[in-house]
Short mmCIF file of C-alpha atoms in Angstrom, two decimals:
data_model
loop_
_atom_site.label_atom_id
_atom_site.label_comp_id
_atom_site.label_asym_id
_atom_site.label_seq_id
_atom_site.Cartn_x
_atom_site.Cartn_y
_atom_site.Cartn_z
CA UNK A 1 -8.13 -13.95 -18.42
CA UNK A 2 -9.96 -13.42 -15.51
CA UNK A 3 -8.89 -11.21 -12.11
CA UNK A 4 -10.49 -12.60 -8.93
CA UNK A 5 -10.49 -9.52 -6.61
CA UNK A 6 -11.89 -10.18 -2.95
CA UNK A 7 -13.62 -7.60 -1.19
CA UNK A 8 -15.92 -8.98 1.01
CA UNK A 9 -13.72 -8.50 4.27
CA UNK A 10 -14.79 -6.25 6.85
CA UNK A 11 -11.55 -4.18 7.35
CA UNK A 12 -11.97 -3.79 10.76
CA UNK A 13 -8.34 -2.62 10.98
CA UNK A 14 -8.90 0.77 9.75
CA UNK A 15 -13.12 1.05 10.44
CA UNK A 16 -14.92 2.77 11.25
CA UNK A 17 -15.17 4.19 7.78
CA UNK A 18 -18.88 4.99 6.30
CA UNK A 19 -17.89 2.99 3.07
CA UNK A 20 -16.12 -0.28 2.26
CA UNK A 21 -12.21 -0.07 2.91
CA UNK A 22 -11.79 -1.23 -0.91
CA UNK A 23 -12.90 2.63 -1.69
CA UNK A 24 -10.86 4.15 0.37
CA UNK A 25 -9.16 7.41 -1.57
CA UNK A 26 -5.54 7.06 -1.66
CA UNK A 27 -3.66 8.82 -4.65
CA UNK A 28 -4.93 10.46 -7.34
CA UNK A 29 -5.54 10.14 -11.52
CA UNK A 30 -5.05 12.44 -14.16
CA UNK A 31 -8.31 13.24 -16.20
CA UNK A 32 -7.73 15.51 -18.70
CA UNK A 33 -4.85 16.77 -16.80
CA UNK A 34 -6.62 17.53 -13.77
CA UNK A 35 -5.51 15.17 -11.14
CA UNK A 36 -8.89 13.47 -8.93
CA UNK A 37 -8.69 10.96 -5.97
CA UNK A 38 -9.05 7.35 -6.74
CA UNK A 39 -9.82 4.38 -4.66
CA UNK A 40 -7.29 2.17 -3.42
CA UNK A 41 -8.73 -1.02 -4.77
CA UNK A 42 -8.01 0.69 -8.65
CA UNK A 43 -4.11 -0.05 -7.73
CA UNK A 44 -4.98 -3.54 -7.94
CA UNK A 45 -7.79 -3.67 -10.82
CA UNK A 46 -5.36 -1.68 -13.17
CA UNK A 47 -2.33 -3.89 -12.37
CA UNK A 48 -4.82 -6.88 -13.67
CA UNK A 49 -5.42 -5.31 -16.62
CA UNK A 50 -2.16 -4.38 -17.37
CA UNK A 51 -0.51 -7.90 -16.72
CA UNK A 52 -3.72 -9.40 -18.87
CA UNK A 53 -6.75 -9.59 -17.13
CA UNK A 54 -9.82 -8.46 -19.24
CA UNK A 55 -12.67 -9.77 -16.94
CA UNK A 56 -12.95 -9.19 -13.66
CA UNK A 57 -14.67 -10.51 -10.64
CA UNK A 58 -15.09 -8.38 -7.22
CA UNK A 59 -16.25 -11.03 -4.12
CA UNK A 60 -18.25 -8.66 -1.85
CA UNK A 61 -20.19 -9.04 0.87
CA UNK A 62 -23.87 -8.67 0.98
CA UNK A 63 -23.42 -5.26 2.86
CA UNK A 64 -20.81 -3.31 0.13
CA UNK A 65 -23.15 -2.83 -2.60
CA UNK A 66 -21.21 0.62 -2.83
CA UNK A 67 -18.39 -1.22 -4.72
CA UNK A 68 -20.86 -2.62 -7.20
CA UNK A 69 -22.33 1.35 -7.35
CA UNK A 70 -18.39 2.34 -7.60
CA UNK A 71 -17.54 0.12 -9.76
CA UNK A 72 -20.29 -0.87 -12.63
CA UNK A 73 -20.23 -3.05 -15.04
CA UNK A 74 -16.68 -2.22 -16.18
CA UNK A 75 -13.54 -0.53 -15.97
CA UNK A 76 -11.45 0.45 -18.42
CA UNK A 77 -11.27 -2.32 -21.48
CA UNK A 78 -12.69 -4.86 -18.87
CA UNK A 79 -15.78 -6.28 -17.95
CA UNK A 80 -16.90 -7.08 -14.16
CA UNK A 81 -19.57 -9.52 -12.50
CA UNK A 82 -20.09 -10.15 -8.64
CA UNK A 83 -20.94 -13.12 -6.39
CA UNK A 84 -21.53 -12.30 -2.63
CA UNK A 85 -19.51 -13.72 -0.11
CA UNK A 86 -22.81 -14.47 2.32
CA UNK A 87 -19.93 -14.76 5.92
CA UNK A 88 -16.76 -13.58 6.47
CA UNK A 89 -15.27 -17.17 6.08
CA UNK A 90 -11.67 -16.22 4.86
CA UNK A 91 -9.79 -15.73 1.59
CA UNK A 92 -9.84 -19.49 0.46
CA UNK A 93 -13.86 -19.23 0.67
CA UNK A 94 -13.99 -16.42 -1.05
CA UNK A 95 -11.66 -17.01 -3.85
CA UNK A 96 -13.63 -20.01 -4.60
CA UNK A 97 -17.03 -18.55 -4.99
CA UNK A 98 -15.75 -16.91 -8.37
CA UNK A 99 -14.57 -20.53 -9.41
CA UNK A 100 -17.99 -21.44 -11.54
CA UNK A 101 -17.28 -18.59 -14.03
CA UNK A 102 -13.84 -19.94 -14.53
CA UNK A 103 -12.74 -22.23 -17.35
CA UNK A 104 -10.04 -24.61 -16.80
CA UNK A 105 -7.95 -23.38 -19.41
CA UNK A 106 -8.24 -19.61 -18.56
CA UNK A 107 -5.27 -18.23 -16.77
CA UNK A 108 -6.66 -16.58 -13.11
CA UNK A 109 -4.97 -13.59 -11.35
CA UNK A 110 -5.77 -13.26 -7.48
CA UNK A 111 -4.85 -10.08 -5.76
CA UNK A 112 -5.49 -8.38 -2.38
CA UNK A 113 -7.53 -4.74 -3.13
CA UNK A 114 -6.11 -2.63 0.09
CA UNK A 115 -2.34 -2.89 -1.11
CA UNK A 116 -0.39 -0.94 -3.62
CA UNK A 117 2.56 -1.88 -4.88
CA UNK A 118 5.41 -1.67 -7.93
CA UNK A 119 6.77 -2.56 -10.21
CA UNK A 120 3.25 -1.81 -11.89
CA UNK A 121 3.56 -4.39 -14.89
CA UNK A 122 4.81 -7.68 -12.64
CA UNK A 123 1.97 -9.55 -12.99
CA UNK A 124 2.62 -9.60 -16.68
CA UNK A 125 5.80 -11.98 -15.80
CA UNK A 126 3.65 -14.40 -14.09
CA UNK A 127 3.43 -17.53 -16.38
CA UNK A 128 -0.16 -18.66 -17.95
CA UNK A 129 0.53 -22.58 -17.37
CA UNK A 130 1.64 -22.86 -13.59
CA UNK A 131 0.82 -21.76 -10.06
CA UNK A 132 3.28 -19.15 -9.58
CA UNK A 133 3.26 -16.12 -6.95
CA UNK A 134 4.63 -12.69 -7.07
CA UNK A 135 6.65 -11.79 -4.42
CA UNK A 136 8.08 -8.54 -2.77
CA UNK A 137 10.37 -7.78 -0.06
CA UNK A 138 9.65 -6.56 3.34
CA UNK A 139 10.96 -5.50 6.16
CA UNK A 140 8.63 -7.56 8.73
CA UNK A 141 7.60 -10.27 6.90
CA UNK A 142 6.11 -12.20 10.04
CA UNK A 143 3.23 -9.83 9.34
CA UNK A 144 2.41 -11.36 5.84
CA UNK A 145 2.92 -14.88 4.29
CA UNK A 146 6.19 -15.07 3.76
CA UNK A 147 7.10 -17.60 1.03
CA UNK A 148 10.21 -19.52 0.96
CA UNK A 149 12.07 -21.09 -2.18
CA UNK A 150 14.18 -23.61 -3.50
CA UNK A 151 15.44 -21.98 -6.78
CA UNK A 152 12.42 -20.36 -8.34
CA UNK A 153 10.01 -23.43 -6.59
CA UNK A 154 7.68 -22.80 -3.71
CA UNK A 155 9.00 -24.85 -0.64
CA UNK A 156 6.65 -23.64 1.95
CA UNK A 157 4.28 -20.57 2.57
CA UNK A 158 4.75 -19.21 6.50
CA UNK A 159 1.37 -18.39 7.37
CA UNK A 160 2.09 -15.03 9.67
CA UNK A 161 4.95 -16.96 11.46
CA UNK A 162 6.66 -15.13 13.96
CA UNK A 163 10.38 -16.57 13.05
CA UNK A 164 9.53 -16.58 9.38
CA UNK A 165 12.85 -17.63 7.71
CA UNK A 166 12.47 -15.35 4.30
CA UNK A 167 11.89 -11.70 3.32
CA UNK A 168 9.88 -12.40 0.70
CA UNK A 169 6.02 -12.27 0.83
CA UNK A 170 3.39 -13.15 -1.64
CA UNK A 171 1.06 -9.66 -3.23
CA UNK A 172 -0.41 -11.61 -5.90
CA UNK A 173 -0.99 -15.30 -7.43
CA UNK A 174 -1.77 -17.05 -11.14
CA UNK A 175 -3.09 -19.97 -11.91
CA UNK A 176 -4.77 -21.86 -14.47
CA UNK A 177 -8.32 -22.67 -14.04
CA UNK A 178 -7.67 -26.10 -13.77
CA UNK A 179 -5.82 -25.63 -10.84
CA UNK A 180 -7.88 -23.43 -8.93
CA UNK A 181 -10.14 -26.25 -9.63
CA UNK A 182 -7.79 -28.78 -7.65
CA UNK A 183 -7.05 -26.05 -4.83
CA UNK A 184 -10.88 -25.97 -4.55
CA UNK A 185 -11.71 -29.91 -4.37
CA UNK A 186 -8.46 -30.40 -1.99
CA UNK A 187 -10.17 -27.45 0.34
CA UNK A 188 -13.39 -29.34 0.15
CA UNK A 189 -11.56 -32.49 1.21
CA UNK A 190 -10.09 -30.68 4.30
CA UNK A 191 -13.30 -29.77 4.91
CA UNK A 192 -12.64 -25.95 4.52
CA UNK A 193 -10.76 -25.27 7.29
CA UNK A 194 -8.00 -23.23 5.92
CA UNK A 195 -8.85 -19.75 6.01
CA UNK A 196 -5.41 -18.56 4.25
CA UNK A 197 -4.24 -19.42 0.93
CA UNK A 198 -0.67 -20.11 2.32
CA UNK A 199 -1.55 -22.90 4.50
CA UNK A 200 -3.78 -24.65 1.74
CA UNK A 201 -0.88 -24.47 -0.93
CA UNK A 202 1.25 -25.64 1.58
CA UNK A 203 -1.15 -28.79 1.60
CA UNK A 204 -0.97 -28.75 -2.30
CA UNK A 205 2.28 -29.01 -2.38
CA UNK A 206 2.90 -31.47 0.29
CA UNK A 207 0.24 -34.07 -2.18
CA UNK A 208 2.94 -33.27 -4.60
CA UNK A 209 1.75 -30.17 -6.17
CA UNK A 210 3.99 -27.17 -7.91
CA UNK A 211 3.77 -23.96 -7.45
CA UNK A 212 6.50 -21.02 -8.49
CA UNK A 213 7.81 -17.87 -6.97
CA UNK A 214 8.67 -14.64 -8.88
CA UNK A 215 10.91 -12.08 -6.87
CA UNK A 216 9.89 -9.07 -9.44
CA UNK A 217 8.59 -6.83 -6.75
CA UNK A 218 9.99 -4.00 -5.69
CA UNK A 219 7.96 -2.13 -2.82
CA UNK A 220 4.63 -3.11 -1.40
CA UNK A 221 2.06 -1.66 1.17
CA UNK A 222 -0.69 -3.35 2.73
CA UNK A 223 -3.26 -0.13 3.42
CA UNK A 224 -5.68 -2.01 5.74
CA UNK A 225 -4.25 0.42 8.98
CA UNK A 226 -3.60 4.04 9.72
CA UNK A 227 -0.05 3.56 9.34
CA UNK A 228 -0.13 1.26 5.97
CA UNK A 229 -2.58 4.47 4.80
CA UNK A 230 0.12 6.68 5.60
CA UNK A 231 3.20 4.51 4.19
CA UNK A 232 1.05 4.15 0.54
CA UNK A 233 0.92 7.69 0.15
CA UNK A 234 4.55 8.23 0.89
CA UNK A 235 5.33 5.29 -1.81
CA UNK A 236 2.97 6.83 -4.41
CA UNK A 237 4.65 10.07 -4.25
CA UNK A 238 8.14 8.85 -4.11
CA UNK A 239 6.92 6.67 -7.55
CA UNK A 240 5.90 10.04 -8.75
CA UNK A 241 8.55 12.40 -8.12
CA UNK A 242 10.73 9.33 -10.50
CA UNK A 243 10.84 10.24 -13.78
CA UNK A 244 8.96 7.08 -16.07
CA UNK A 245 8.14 5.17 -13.12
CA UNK A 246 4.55 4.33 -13.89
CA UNK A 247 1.76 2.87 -11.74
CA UNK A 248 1.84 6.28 -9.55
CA UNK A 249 -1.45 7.47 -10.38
CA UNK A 250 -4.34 4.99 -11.75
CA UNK A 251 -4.54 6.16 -15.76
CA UNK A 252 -6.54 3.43 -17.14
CA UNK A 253 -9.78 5.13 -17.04
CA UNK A 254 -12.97 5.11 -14.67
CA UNK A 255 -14.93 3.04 -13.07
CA UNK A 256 -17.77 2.01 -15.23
CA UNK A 257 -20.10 3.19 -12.15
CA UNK A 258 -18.73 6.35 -12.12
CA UNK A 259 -17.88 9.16 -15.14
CA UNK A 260 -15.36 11.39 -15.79
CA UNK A 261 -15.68 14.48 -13.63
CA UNK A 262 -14.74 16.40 -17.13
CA UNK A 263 -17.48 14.92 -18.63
CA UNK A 264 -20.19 15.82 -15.54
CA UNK A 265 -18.79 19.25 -15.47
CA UNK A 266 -19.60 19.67 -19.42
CA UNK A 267 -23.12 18.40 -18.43
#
């Protein structure tokens, strides 16, 4: 299964930083008991791995060679390739440039690497076969794409809508190859204008397309301002300070670019 992880947009919400915004530190791991910082885009990459994801493909741009120096050639029991984003063209662009690695009968997960949120496992309830999002409540979802259902179906995705009608917002998406496939070749036939996911599904499903949503979230943080910075580090120590609750600290190992600091130190 492979995790599509874009990381090619300039985060000009929260620049000027002298690295990419997907390396920003926010919480910590334990190694060997110690506790380190860890980047904000290992939220994401270990959530992947834990709902099933054991290849993984950052989209950068052709200035953040720093994630691919971060990063490596894998992280924890999964591998990682790269394909450059060459212009900030939007999410739907660079979703698809990951497509020809894809095989239509490999299940993809798509996630956003400036968020954190719980429950840590979710993706894991995500079905193999469908289109199907995982959503979490918020308090302003005009902010996000808020996603509103009929039962457990997808009606319609508001795209940032300022009298969005639902609470519930999208943090990650799965998908068979086969249907990223279709997403793609019904982008290419509205000749790539649709920058957001939300309005091209919305296209999808008006051709008669499916697509699911999941309500398994709990809390989620979008960390690409000052004040989203702030809220994630207030929700990773509240998920601390509960007793079991885990996804608080990243604990699947280190970036393949990068070893332990125990083991350095021994060196």
């Amino acid at each position: 299964m492979w995790g599509i992880v874009p990381a090619a947009g300039r985060g000009s919400r929260i620049q000027p930083l002298a690295f990419s915004k997907e390396l920003l530190p926010v919480g910590s791991r334990l190694d060997h008991g110690i506790e380190r910082p860890c980047a904000v885009s290992e939220y994401l990459v270990e959530r992947m791995i834990r709902g099933g994801a054991d290849k993984l493909c950052f989209v950068i741009s052709p200035g953040k060679s720093d994630i691919l120096d971060y990063y490596g050639a894998a992280y924890g029991g999964a591998s990682i390739a790269y394909v450059v984003q060459p212009a900030a063209a939007g999410l739907c662009d660079a979703i698809f440039r990951a497509l020809p690695l894809v095989a239509d009968d490999e299940p993809v997960i798509i996630g956003l690497p400036d968020t954190v949120w719980f429950p840590a496992d979710a993706l894991a309830l995500l079905p193999d076969d469908a289109l199907s999002f995982l959503l979490f409540p918020v308090e302003r979802p005009e902010f996000f794409d808020a996603v509103v259902l009929d039962g457990d179906a997808v009606r319609e995705i508001q795209v940032k809508q300022a009298d969005a009608t639902s609470p519930w917002i999208w943090g990650a998406f799965k998908m068979p190859g086969r249907t990223l496939r279709a997403l793609h070749g019904l982008w290419q036939r509205r000749d790539g204008r649709d920058e957001y996911i939300g309005t091209l599904v919305n296209a999808y499903l008006a051709e008669g397309g499916r697509a699911l949503g999941l309500r398994a979230g709990r809390s989620y943080v979008d960390v690409g301002t000052l004040h989203g910075y702030r809220a994630a580090i207030g929700l990773l120590s509240e998920a601390a300070a509960r007793p079991g609750d885990s996804g608080a600290r990243v604990a699947l190992g280190w970036p393949g670019g990068r070893p332990a600091l125990h083991a350095m130190v021994r060196e």
